[in-house]
Each structure stands twice: as C-alpha cells, then as structure tokens.
Amino acid sequence: MQFKTKSLSAWVLAAGIGWVWLFPDHALSQTPYYQGKTITVVRGGGPAGSGEFQVRPLVNYLGKHIPGNPHVVLEFVTGAAGRKAANALYKAKPGGLTIGSAGGGVIPGPILGLPGSNYDIDKFIWLGSTEIGNPYIFFSRKEAGLDNLEKLRRASGIRIGAHAVGHSVYVTGRLFAYVFQLKEPRFVVGFTDPELDIAMAQGEVDARTTSGVDTLLRKDIAEKLDFHATIMNPKGKSDPRFANLPDLERFTKNETERKVIDLFRAFQYPRWPLHLPPGTPKELVGILREAVAKAFKDPGFHEEFKKVMGREPTPISGEDVERAVRELPREAEVIALYKKLAESGPVPPR
C-alpha cells in the first residue's frame, strides 16, 4: 500500500513538472494561458474570396471568448486547394496558438489520394465549421424542353455546365448524369458562377447544378428553368422550398452508389472546417472549442457574417465535424467510383 502511495505521488509530481514545462506562465502565476499571446488562423487560400469572408468574422470575435483575450490574426497560405496549409498545420507546434481554416478541400484530399495531401485527417483536432453545405439542385433551361425525368433520360448529348474538373458543381453534374443514365452527356467547363448563368441564358449549356438555391427562387430566373432532383445535405434534410424534388439517392441501385452520394455529402457537410494540429493538449482543445462555440452564438459574429456572405451562418461544433470525418465512407469501391466521377473522361457505365 505504501509503495502504491509513493508511486502515485511520484506520478502526480511528474505530471506537475510536465505541466510547468509546457505552460510555465499558467502554472506559476495562474494568469490565463492565452493572456498576451497571439493566435494565428491559417487560411488555406488567398485573400478576398469566400474562404476569407466566412472566417474573418470568427477571427474578429474569437479572442473575446478566450480567457486572457489573446490577439487573433489571419494568415494566408495558398496552394493545392488548401492542402498546402493543411500540411503546414499538421506539422505545427501543438501549443494552441495555430488554428487551420483550410476549407472544403482538406477532408477529401487524403481520402481521394490527391497530390500534396501529406496529413491524416483523423489526427487533426476539429473545432467546428462556420457553415454546413447546402443541397445541390439539378436543373435545365426551359427552352431545352426537358421538363420531366423521362425526357431528360431520352435526350442525347445534353450539355452540362460546370466550373472546372473536380469542382463540386462538376462532380454533382456527373453524379446526376451517372445515376439518371443520361445518354452521352457533354460536360462544358471553364465558367465562373456568373458566366455559367449567362451560358444557360444564351443556350450554350442545357443543364447544371448549384447549391445557391436562394438565387433559383427569384421569379425572373425560376420561370425559365425546369428542376429535376436534389442531393440533400445533410442527408434526410430537404430544403422546404424544393420539397417536391426527389433526392438522387432514390434512384440508386446498390449500396456502393448510395455511399458515393453519402461521400459527396460528407465532403460538403463541414463546409469550412477549423482544426488544430495533432497533439494539442486537451485543456487547450477544451478552451478553444468552447470559445468557438461562444463566438458562433455572438450576435456580432452573425451580423458580420451575414454582411459579407449574404446569408446567415449555419455553424456546427468540433464534435460534429469529428463525427462526420469518422463516419466517412472509405470502402475501396466507393472511392474508385467517386474518383471516376470527379475526373474527366466519359461518365462510367452503371
């Protein structure tokens, strides 16, 4: 019994010494660990895009919710659709002073084996996301005469517009074409969102997908379109404004096809995930998760987010992001089919 007591005392002493070594200011003076410090939020992309606009309001309100009120700054690291920033975060010192905001490209990278994905998403510590993904709607221009699914399936050579190979609009367009078994669809890429709208209006493309559902509800736009189906996001949650549209999963034939759609949903669900380097101490993780959660509820954050993004945020917690990552479909056949749909070339046969 005496031996056990001494062992326990030694363990407590060692733990105390370790704490003093890691956090000397906090341990010796009891001042908040973050007092007088600076937290750097590393944004995986350049300035002035959606990636900055969605995280900037959080940067502006995060510090006030952390004990010690640290200064919070934003740093930009461009390259590989955010994966370069994720690589840097993965190797960063786990002192709770560096937060990643690398965007939607971080999670798919290692799963799909994309170049430059030198990190393990299961080892990142997730703090939350400012938004979740929206449902994707597949629609065609009314002048194309494809006002129901039967006509859509009978038509040949439908021109489907998208931004670039691998973009979510491209992948969803290919998903709809694959599941609906469209005949020889042609994918026309290289557009921005405004350019794609113009191409639809001028008859350069016949169909496309979008997650910008608010725009579709404008009367001057909606009356020129035929809506066919949706990919709910998250699964089972339909947009009440498009409640009459069937979910694409309804048309799948097997578990692999269903899981491919689930994989796309999972990639989009934590739209702008925030993360810490592996090995960050649990106490700091708790402080930052709580601070992020409080910032997400701050009226100032909501007001600023809506001002720059044009919509309300739809934040989720770090635990929610962690769960979404853990539950990602990872079967080899699912990944293989998804990659074929995300790449160029003919749509694979069913």
GROMACS .gro file of N, CA and C in nm, residues 86-157:
model
  216
   86ALA      N    1  -0.291   2.282  -4.492
   86ALA     CA    2  -0.318   2.167  -4.404
   86ALA      C    3  -0.189   2.093  -4.370
   87ASN      N    4  -0.099   2.081  -4.468
   87ASN     CA    5   0.030   2.017  -4.442
   87ASN      C    6   0.109   2.094  -4.336
   88ALA      N    7   0.107   2.228  -4.348
   88ALA     CA    8   0.179   2.311  -4.251
   88ALA      C    9   0.118   2.297  -4.112
   89LEU      N   10  -0.015   2.293  -4.106
   89LEU     CA   11  -0.085   2.278  -3.977
   89LEU      C   12  -0.053   2.145  -3.912
   90TYR      N   13  -0.043   2.043  -3.994
   90TYR     CA   14  -0.019   1.908  -3.944
   90TYR      C   15   0.114   1.899  -3.870
   91LYS      N   16   0.211   1.981  -3.912
   91LYS     CA   17   0.344   1.979  -3.851
   91LYS      C   18   0.366   2.093  -3.752
   92ALA      N   19   0.265   2.177  -3.734
   92ALA     CA   20   0.280   2.294  -3.647
   92ALA      C   21   0.293   2.254  -3.501
   93LYS      N   22   0.357   2.339  -3.422
   93LYS     CA   23   0.371   2.316  -3.279
   93LYS      C   24   0.232   2.311  -3.214
   94PRO      N   25   0.203   2.206  -3.138
   94PRO     CA   26   0.068   2.191  -3.082
   94PRO      C   27   0.049   2.270  -2.953
   95GLY      N   28   0.071   2.401  -2.960
   95GLY     CA   29   0.059   2.484  -2.841
   95GLY      C   30  -0.070   2.562  -2.834
   96GLY      N   31  -0.165   2.530  -2.922
   96GLY     CA   32  -0.293   2.600  -2.919
   96GLY      C   33  -0.288   2.741  -2.973
   97LEU      N   34  -0.181   2.775  -3.046
   97LEU     CA   35  -0.166   2.910  -3.099
   97LEU      C   36  -0.179   2.915  -3.250
   98THR      N   37  -0.205   2.802  -3.313
   98THR     CA   38  -0.224   2.796  -3.458
   98THR      C   39  -0.350   2.716  -3.488
   99ILE      N   40  -0.440   2.778  -3.562
   99ILE     CA   41  -0.567   2.715  -3.600
   99ILE      C   42  -0.575   2.711  -3.752
  100GLY      N   43  -0.614   2.598  -3.806
  100GLY     CA   44  -0.628   2.585  -3.950
  100GLY      C   45  -0.769   2.620  -3.996
  101SER      N   46  -0.774   2.688  -4.110
  101SER     CA   47  -0.902   2.716  -4.176
  101SER      C   48  -0.880   2.692  -4.325
  102ALA      N   49  -0.855   2.567  -4.359
  102ALA     CA   50  -0.809   2.535  -4.494
  102ALA      C   51  -0.920   2.511  -4.594
  103GLY      N   52  -1.045   2.507  -4.548
  103GLY     CA   53  -1.155   2.497  -4.641
  103GLY      C   54  -1.197   2.356  -4.676
  104GLY      N   55  -1.292   2.348  -4.769
  104GLY     CA   56  -1.353   2.220  -4.802
  104GLY      C   57  -1.262   2.121  -4.871
  105GLY      N   58  -1.144   2.164  -4.917
  105GLY     CA   59  -1.053   2.072  -4.985
  105GLY      C   60  -0.970   1.987  -4.891
  106VAL      N   61  -0.973   2.018  -4.760
  106VAL     CA   62  -0.886   1.947  -4.665
  106VAL      C   63  -0.929   1.803  -4.646
  107ILE      N   64  -1.058   1.782  -4.623
  107ILE     CA   65  -1.106   1.647  -4.590
  107ILE      C   66  -1.096   1.551  -4.708
  108PRO      N   67  -1.137   1.591  -4.830
  108PRO     CA   68  -1.129   1.495  -4.942
  108PRO      C   69  -0.987   1.455  -4.980
  109GLY      N   70  -0.887   1.543  -4.957
  109GLY     CA   71  -0.752   1.519  -5.006
  109GLY      C   72  -0.696   1.381  -4.978
  110PRO      N   73  -0.680   1.342  -4.851
  110PRO     CA   74  -0.623   1.209  -4.822
  110PRO      C   75  -0.715   1.094  -4.861
  111ILE      N   76  -0.847   1.115  -4.851
  111ILE     CA   77  -0.942   1.009  -4.885
  111ILE      C   78  -0.931   0.973  -5.032
  112LEU      N   79  -0.918   1.075  -5.118
  112LEU     CA   80  -0.912   1.052  -5.262
  112LEU      C   81  -0.768   1.037  -5.312
  113GLY      N   82  -0.672   1.050  -5.223
  113GLY     CA   83  -0.532   1.038  -5.264
  113GLY      C   84  -0.487   1.152  -5.352
  114LEU      N   85  -0.536   1.274  -5.325
  114LEU     CA   86  -0.499   1.389  -5.407
  114LEU      C   87  -0.355   1.431  -5.380
  115PRO      N   88  -0.284   1.478  -5.482
  115PRO     CA   89  -0.143   1.518  -5.464
  115PRO      C   90  -0.128   1.624  -5.355
  116GLY      N   91  -0.022   1.611  -5.277
  116GLY     CA   92   0.005   1.711  -5.174
  116GLY      C   93  -0.074   1.694  -5.047
  117SER      N   94  -0.139   1.580  -5.029
  117SER     CA   95  -0.218   1.556  -4.907
  117SER      C   96  -0.133   1.478  -4.807
  118ASN      N   97  -0.036   1.546  -4.746
  118ASN     CA   98   0.059   1.480  -4.657
  118ASN      C   99   0.017   1.495  -4.511
  119TYR      N  100  -0.103   1.456  -4.481
  119TYR     CA  101  -0.157   1.467  -4.346
  119TYR      C  102  -0.266   1.363  -4.328
  120ASP      N  103  -0.301   1.338  -4.202
  120ASP     CA  104  -0.403   1.240  -4.166
  120ASP      C  105  -0.521   1.314  -4.105
  121ILE      N  106  -0.635   1.313  -4.175
  121ILE     CA  107  -0.750   1.390  -4.125
  121ILE      C  108  -0.802   1.335  -3.993
  122ASP      N  109  -0.774   1.209  -3.964
  122ASP     CA  110  -0.821   1.151  -3.838
  122ASP      C  111  -0.738   1.197  -3.719
  123LYS      N  112  -0.624   1.259  -3.744
  123LYS     CA  113  -0.540   1.308  -3.635
  123LYS      C  114  -0.556   1.457  -3.609
  124PHE      N  115  -0.616   1.529  -3.704
  124PHE     CA  116  -0.649   1.669  -3.677
  124PHE      C  117  -0.751   1.675  -3.564
  125ILE      N  118  -0.749   1.784  -3.489
  125ILE     CA  119  -0.847   1.807  -3.382
  125ILE      C  120  -0.941   1.917  -3.431
  126TRP      N  121  -1.068   1.884  -3.446
  126TRP     CA  122  -1.163   1.972  -3.512
  126TRP      C  123  -1.232   2.064  -3.412
  127LEU      N  124  -1.244   2.191  -3.449
  127LEU     CA  125  -1.305   2.292  -3.361
  127LEU      C  126  -1.446   2.330  -3.403
  128GLY      N  127  -1.483   2.301  -3.526
  128GLY     CA  128  -1.615   2.338  -3.574
  128GLY      C  129  -1.610   2.384  -3.718
  129SER      N  130  -1.720   2.436  -3.766
  129SER     CA  131  -1.729   2.489  -3.902
  129SER      C  132  -1.829   2.603  -3.902
  130THR      N  133  -1.797   2.710  -3.973
  130THR     CA  134  -1.888   2.825  -3.977
  130THR      C  135  -2.016   2.794  -4.054
  131GLU      N  136  -2.009   2.696  -4.142
  131GLU     CA  137  -2.126   2.660  -4.224
  131GLU      C  138  -2.130   2.511  -4.250
  132ILE      N  139  -2.248   2.462  -4.283
  132ILE     CA  140  -2.262   2.330  -4.342
  132ILE      C  141  -2.298   2.349  -4.489
  133GLY      N  142  -2.276   2.247  -4.569
  133GLY     CA  143  -2.305   2.257  -4.711
  133GLY      C  144  -2.454   2.266  -4.739
  134ASN      N  145  -2.487   2.323  -4.851
  134ASN     CA  146  -2.626   2.333  -4.895
  134ASN      C  147  -2.663   2.215  -4.984
  135PRO      N  148  -2.792   2.189  -5.003
  135PRO     CA  149  -2.832   2.089  -5.102
  135PRO      C  150  -2.794   2.134  -5.242
  136TYR      N  151  -2.773   2.039  -5.330
  136TYR     CA  152  -2.745   2.070  -5.471
  136TYR      C  153  -2.869   2.037  -5.554
  137ILE      N  154  -2.905   2.129  -5.642
  137ILE     CA  155  -3.022   2.113  -5.729
  137ILE      C  156  -2.974   2.093  -5.872
  138PHE      N  157  -3.032   1.995  -5.941
  138PHE     CA  158  -3.003   1.972  -6.083
  138PHE      C  159  -3.120   2.029  -6.164
  139PHE      N  160  -3.089   2.118  -6.258
  139PHE     CA  161  -3.195   2.184  -6.335
  139PHE      C  162  -3.149   2.209  -6.477
  140SER      N  163  -3.247   2.233  -6.565
  140SER     CA  164  -3.218   2.261  -6.705
  140SER      C  165  -3.293   2.387  -6.747
  141ARG      N  166  -3.250   2.445  -6.857
  141ARG     CA  167  -3.321   2.563  -6.908
  141ARG      C  168  -3.450   2.517  -6.976
  142LYS      N  169  -3.555   2.591  -6.956
  142LYS     CA  170  -3.686   2.551  -7.006
  142LYS      C  171  -3.689   2.538  -7.157
  143GLU      N  172  -3.612   2.620  -7.227
  143GLU     CA  173  -3.611   2.615  -7.373
  143GLU      C  174  -3.555   2.483  -7.427
  144ALA      N  175  -3.485   2.409  -7.343
  144ALA     CA  176  -3.432   2.279  -7.386
  144ALA      C  177  -3.542   2.174  -7.395
  145GLY      N  178  -3.658   2.202  -7.336
  145GLY     CA  179  -3.773   2.111  -7.345
  145GLY      C  180  -3.759   1.985  -7.263
  146LEU      N  181  -3.680   1.991  -7.157
  146LEU     CA  182  -3.658   1.873  -7.072
  146LEU      C  183  -3.734   1.891  -6.941
  147ASP      N  184  -3.866   1.893  -6.950
  147ASP     CA  185  -3.944   1.932  -6.832
  147ASP      C  186  -3.981   1.817  -6.740
  148ASN      N  187  -3.931   1.695  -6.767
  148ASN     CA  188  -3.950   1.585  -6.673
  148ASN      C  189  -3.835   1.485  -6.688
  149LEU      N  190  -3.826   1.391  -6.595
  149LEU     CA  191  -3.713   1.299  -6.594
  149LEU      C  192  -3.712   1.207  -6.715
  150GLU      N  193  -3.830   1.170  -6.764
  150GLU     CA  194  -3.837   1.081  -6.880
  150GLU      C  195  -3.773   1.148  -7.002
  151LYS      N  196  -3.808   1.274  -7.026
  151LYS     CA  197  -3.749   1.347  -7.138
  151LYS      C  198  -3.599   1.367  -7.118
  152LEU      N  199  -3.561   1.390  -6.996
  152LEU     CA  200  -3.419   1.408  -6.964
  152LEU      C  201  -3.341   1.282  -6.999
  153ARG      N  202  -3.397   1.168  -6.966
  153ARG     CA  203  -3.328   1.041  -6.990
  153ARG      C  204  -3.328   1.002  -7.138
  154ARG      N  205  -3.430   1.044  -7.211
  154ARG     CA  206  -3.436   1.011  -7.354
  154ARG      C  207  -3.345   1.098  -7.439
  155ALA      N  208  -3.317   1.218  -7.390
  155ALA     CA  209  -3.236   1.312  -7.466
  155ALA      C  210  -3.091   1.263  -7.478
  156SER      N  211  -3.025   1.304  -7.584
  156SER     CA  212  -2.886   1.264  -7.606
  156SER      C  213  -2.799   1.388  -7.622
  157GLY      N  214  -2.678   1.381  -7.565
  157GLY     CA  215  -2.583   1.491  -7.581
  157GLY      C  216  -2.616   1.615  -7.502
   0.00000   0.00000   0.00000
